[in-house]
């Protein structure tokens, strides 16, 4: 059961990282609104790194933002959060692979591998939860919605783009995968395979006894 949770959590984490990468590089975090337009022969959309314009003939022209310091604070913050999220996600994937019960790394004990898996799950939660991806995506979306409904906003009005939905999906998968990895380490302590078990029948029904560790000073058999 624990191995299954670890594998499913790792797969979800990898999918989350792929979606985060696609969202970060996407050029469609917001698209020009055609609410008041008569025709829709031209489209304009923007991402974290560049602004693009497309026509009905199929031509697309993109231009990178020429300045970094001149960008708005929320755009720079979203860039930093998404990059940190990708780095954390990559570290989480590596830790989760090393912590799988079906992998062997030298003489690493089961307890240490559980701690590695737990660390990978926590990092997945951090990369997808409020700290990074979800903060960046939700903050950017809130700014787009605020500008859209602001009657005094003098600029062009945009709507939510595909890149934001990819980011929300990535955050959800990261949270789900991280939760599964953390839950896989929360199982009760299993009996050691080397510990012999003894079965006996009494008037009260069958009973199970486990042999206690043998003492160095005593050769007698002890039962608990």
Short mmCIF file of C-alpha atoms in Angstrom, two decimals:
data_model
loop_
_atom_site.label_atom_id
_atom_site.label_comp_id
_atom_site.label_asym_id
_atom_site.label_seq_id
_atom_site.Cartn_x
_atom_site.Cartn_y
_atom_site.Cartn_z
CA UNK A 1 0.00 0.00 0.00
CA UNK A 2 2.76 2.45 0.92
CA UNK A 3 4.70 1.63 -2.26
CA UNK A 4 1.59 2.28 -4.33
CA UNK A 5 1.05 5.66 -2.68
CA UNK A 6 4.67 6.59 -3.28
CA UNK A 7 4.53 5.65 -6.96
CA UNK A 8 1.25 7.48 -7.58
CA UNK A 9 2.50 10.51 -5.67
CA UNK A 10 5.73 10.55 -7.68
CA UNK A 11 3.86 10.30 -10.99
CA UNK A 12 1.57 13.16 -10.00
CA UNK A 13 4.60 15.19 -8.92
CA UNK A 14 6.32 14.67 -12.27
CA UNK A 15 3.14 15.65 -14.14
CA UNK A 16 2.86 18.71 -11.92
CA UNK A 17 6.43 19.75 -12.72
CA UNK A 18 5.77 19.37 -16.46
CA UNK A 19 2.64 21.53 -16.20
CA UNK A 20 4.53 24.11 -14.15
CA UNK A 21 7.21 24.27 -16.82
CA UNK A 22 4.59 24.69 -19.55
CA UNK A 23 2.81 27.38 -17.57
CA UNK A 24 6.01 29.31 -16.86
CA UNK A 25 7.02 29.38 -20.53
CA UNK A 26 3.48 29.99 -21.80
CA UNK A 27 2.76 33.23 -23.69
CA UNK A 28 -0.95 33.18 -22.85
CA UNK A 29 -1.23 34.20 -19.22
CA UNK A 30 -3.70 36.81 -20.37
CA UNK A 31 -5.45 37.41 -23.69
CA UNK A 32 -6.98 40.55 -25.12
CA UNK A 33 -10.70 40.84 -24.43
CA UNK A 34 -13.02 41.05 -27.45
CA UNK A 35 -16.07 41.93 -25.41
CA UNK A 36 -16.60 45.25 -27.19
CA UNK A 37 -14.92 44.37 -30.50
CA UNK A 38 -16.97 44.02 -33.68
CA UNK A 39 -14.52 41.64 -35.37
CA UNK A 40 -11.94 39.27 -33.96
CA UNK A 41 -9.37 39.28 -36.74
CA UNK A 42 -6.54 40.15 -34.34
CA UNK A 43 -5.52 38.64 -31.05
CA UNK A 44 -3.07 39.84 -28.45
CA UNK A 45 -1.76 37.83 -25.53
CA UNK A 46 0.97 38.13 -22.94
CA UNK A 47 2.97 35.88 -20.66
CA UNK A 48 5.70 36.33 -18.11
CA UNK A 49 8.41 36.87 -20.69
CA UNK A 50 6.93 38.39 -23.84
CA UNK A 51 3.93 39.90 -25.56
CA UNK A 52 2.53 38.44 -28.79
CA UNK A 53 0.06 39.48 -31.48
CA UNK A 54 -1.65 37.18 -33.98
CA UNK A 55 -3.86 37.78 -37.01
CA UNK A 56 -6.54 35.74 -38.74
CA UNK A 57 -4.06 34.98 -41.53
CA UNK A 58 -1.96 32.94 -39.09
CA UNK A 59 0.95 35.30 -38.61
CA UNK A 60 2.24 35.65 -35.05
CA UNK A 61 4.69 38.26 -33.87
CA UNK A 62 6.22 38.16 -30.39
CA UNK A 63 8.48 40.64 -28.66
CA UNK A 64 10.30 40.06 -25.40
CA UNK A 65 9.96 42.57 -22.63
CA UNK A 66 12.93 44.85 -23.21
CA UNK A 67 13.43 45.76 -19.57
CA UNK A 68 13.38 43.97 -16.26
CA UNK A 69 13.49 46.81 -13.77
CA UNK A 70 10.76 48.63 -15.66
CA UNK A 71 8.27 45.78 -15.30
CA UNK A 72 5.54 45.87 -12.70
CA UNK A 73 6.32 44.45 -9.28
CA UNK A 74 3.72 41.69 -9.47
CA UNK A 75 5.12 40.45 -12.80
CA UNK A 76 8.68 40.25 -11.45
CA UNK A 77 7.43 38.49 -8.33
CA UNK A 78 5.46 35.96 -10.37
CA UNK A 79 8.57 35.22 -12.42
CA UNK A 80 10.64 34.58 -9.32
CA UNK A 81 7.97 32.42 -7.68
CA UNK A 82 7.51 30.23 -10.76
CA UNK A 83 11.27 29.72 -11.17
CA UNK A 84 11.64 28.81 -7.49
CA UNK A 85 8.70 26.46 -7.85
CA UNK A 86 10.39 24.66 -10.75
CA UNK A 87 13.64 24.30 -8.79
CA UNK A 88 11.83 22.98 -5.72
CA UNK A 89 9.82 20.59 -7.86
CA UNK A 90 12.99 19.18 -9.42
CA UNK A 91 14.55 18.62 -5.99
CA UNK A 92 11.30 17.02 -4.82
CA UNK A 93 11.33 14.56 -7.71
CA UNK A 94 14.92 13.53 -6.99
CA UNK A 95 14.24 13.07 -3.27
CA UNK A 96 11.06 11.12 -3.95
CA UNK A 97 12.89 8.73 -6.29
CA UNK A 98 15.66 8.18 -3.74
CA UNK A 99 13.11 7.57 -0.99
CA UNK A 100 11.03 4.95 -2.80
CA UNK A 101 10.84 1.64 -0.99
CA UNK A 102 11.49 -0.18 -4.26
CA UNK A 103 14.86 1.55 -4.74
CA UNK A 104 18.09 0.68 -2.94
CA UNK A 105 20.85 3.13 -2.13
CA UNK A 106 23.75 1.43 -0.42
CA UNK A 107 22.83 0.48 3.15
CA UNK A 108 20.23 3.19 3.68
CA UNK A 109 17.79 2.10 6.38
CA UNK A 110 14.03 2.11 5.93
CA UNK A 111 13.65 4.93 8.46
CA UNK A 112 16.05 7.17 6.56
CA UNK A 113 14.25 6.46 3.28
CA UNK A 114 10.95 7.40 4.91
CA UNK A 115 12.47 10.71 5.99
CA UNK A 116 13.72 11.30 2.44
CA UNK A 117 10.27 10.55 1.03
CA UNK A 118 8.66 12.85 3.58
CA UNK A 119 11.06 15.64 2.62
CA UNK A 120 10.17 15.17 -1.05
CA UNK A 121 6.45 15.30 -0.25
CA UNK A 122 6.81 18.47 1.82
CA UNK A 123 8.77 20.16 -0.97
CA UNK A 124 6.06 19.18 -3.45
CA UNK A 125 3.50 20.81 -1.16
CA UNK A 126 5.62 23.96 -0.91
CA UNK A 127 6.16 24.16 -4.68
CA UNK A 128 2.45 23.82 -5.45
CA UNK A 129 0.81 25.31 -2.38
CA UNK A 130 0.31 28.96 -1.43
CA UNK A 131 4.03 29.64 -1.15
CA UNK A 132 4.99 29.49 -4.84
CA UNK A 133 2.87 28.34 -7.81
CA UNK A 134 -0.56 29.01 -6.35
CA UNK A 135 0.53 32.43 -5.10
CA UNK A 136 1.95 33.47 -8.47
CA UNK A 137 -0.99 32.21 -10.51
CA UNK A 138 -3.70 33.56 -8.22
CA UNK A 139 -2.00 36.95 -7.79
CA UNK A 140 -1.61 37.39 -11.57
CA UNK A 141 -5.20 36.33 -12.18
CA UNK A 142 -6.46 38.73 -9.50
CA UNK A 143 -4.65 41.63 -11.19
CA UNK A 144 -6.14 40.74 -14.58
CA UNK A 145 -9.65 40.55 -13.13
CA UNK A 146 -9.20 43.79 -11.19
CA UNK A 147 -8.04 45.69 -14.30
CA UNK A 148 -10.85 44.19 -16.37
CA UNK A 149 -13.63 45.39 -14.05
CA UNK A 150 -12.00 48.73 -13.16
CA UNK A 151 -13.94 51.44 -15.08
CA UNK A 152 -11.06 53.90 -14.61
CA UNK A 153 -8.37 51.58 -16.00
CA UNK A 154 -6.94 53.36 -19.08
CA UNK A 155 -5.08 50.42 -20.62
CA UNK A 156 -6.13 47.47 -22.74
CA UNK A 157 -8.45 44.97 -21.05
CA UNK A 158 -7.38 41.34 -20.87
CA UNK A 159 -8.97 38.08 -19.80
CA UNK A 160 -7.53 34.97 -18.16
CA UNK A 161 -5.36 32.89 -20.48
CA UNK A 162 -4.47 29.23 -20.84
CA UNK A 163 -1.20 29.60 -18.94
CA UNK A 164 -3.05 30.40 -15.73
CA UNK A 165 -5.23 27.30 -15.96
CA UNK A 166 -2.13 25.17 -16.54
CA UNK A 167 -0.63 26.68 -13.40
CA UNK A 168 -3.71 25.93 -11.32
CA UNK A 169 -3.73 22.35 -12.57
CA UNK A 170 -0.02 22.02 -11.75
CA UNK A 171 -0.59 23.35 -8.23
CA UNK A 172 -3.42 20.89 -7.65
CA UNK A 173 -1.36 17.92 -8.83
CA UNK A 174 1.62 19.02 -6.73
CA UNK A 175 -0.52 19.27 -3.60
CA UNK A 176 -2.15 15.88 -4.28
CA UNK A 177 1.15 14.15 -5.08
CA UNK A 178 2.90 15.68 -2.06
CA UNK A 179 0.05 14.61 0.22
CA UNK A 180 0.29 11.03 -1.04
CA UNK A 181 4.04 10.95 -0.47
CA UNK A 182 3.60 12.26 3.07
CA UNK A 183 0.78 9.80 3.81
CA UNK A 184 2.93 6.89 2.62
CA UNK A 185 5.28 7.52 5.55
CA UNK A 186 2.53 7.79 8.19
CA UNK A 187 1.66 4.10 8.39
CA UNK A 188 1.96 2.24 11.62
CA UNK A 189 5.21 0.54 12.44
CA UNK A 190 5.26 -2.95 11.03
CA UNK A 191 6.71 -5.93 12.79
CA UNK A 192 10.25 -6.79 11.85
CA UNK A 193 10.43 -9.76 9.45
CA UNK A 194 13.10 -11.34 11.65
CA UNK A 195 10.80 -11.37 14.69
CA UNK A 196 9.25 -14.86 15.11
CA UNK A 197 5.56 -15.13 15.90
CA UNK A 198 4.00 -17.93 17.98
CA UNK A 199 0.37 -19.03 17.79
CA UNK A 200 -1.44 -20.90 20.52
CA UNK A 201 -5.00 -21.84 21.32
CA UNK A 202 -6.51 -21.20 24.73
CA UNK A 203 -9.97 -21.31 26.17
CA UNK A 204 -10.40 -17.68 25.12
CA UNK A 205 -9.51 -18.41 21.52
CA UNK A 206 -6.34 -18.22 19.43
CA UNK A 207 -3.58 -15.95 20.70
CA UNK A 208 -0.48 -14.56 19.03
CA UNK A 209 2.81 -14.17 20.90
CA UNK A 210 5.93 -12.37 19.74
CA UNK A 211 9.33 -13.43 20.99
CA UNK A 212 11.10 -10.75 22.99
CA UNK A 213 14.73 -9.91 22.22
CA UNK A 214 17.07 -12.32 23.94
CA UNK A 215 19.06 -10.85 26.80
CA UNK A 216 22.80 -11.25 26.90
CA UNK A 217 22.69 -12.23 30.58
CA UNK A 218 19.87 -14.74 30.32
CA UNK A 219 19.37 -17.75 28.07
CA UNK A 220 15.77 -18.33 29.08
CA UNK A 221 13.03 -17.84 26.47
CA UNK A 222 10.89 -14.82 27.15
CA UNK A 223 7.49 -14.16 25.65
CA UNK A 224 5.39 -11.01 25.48
#
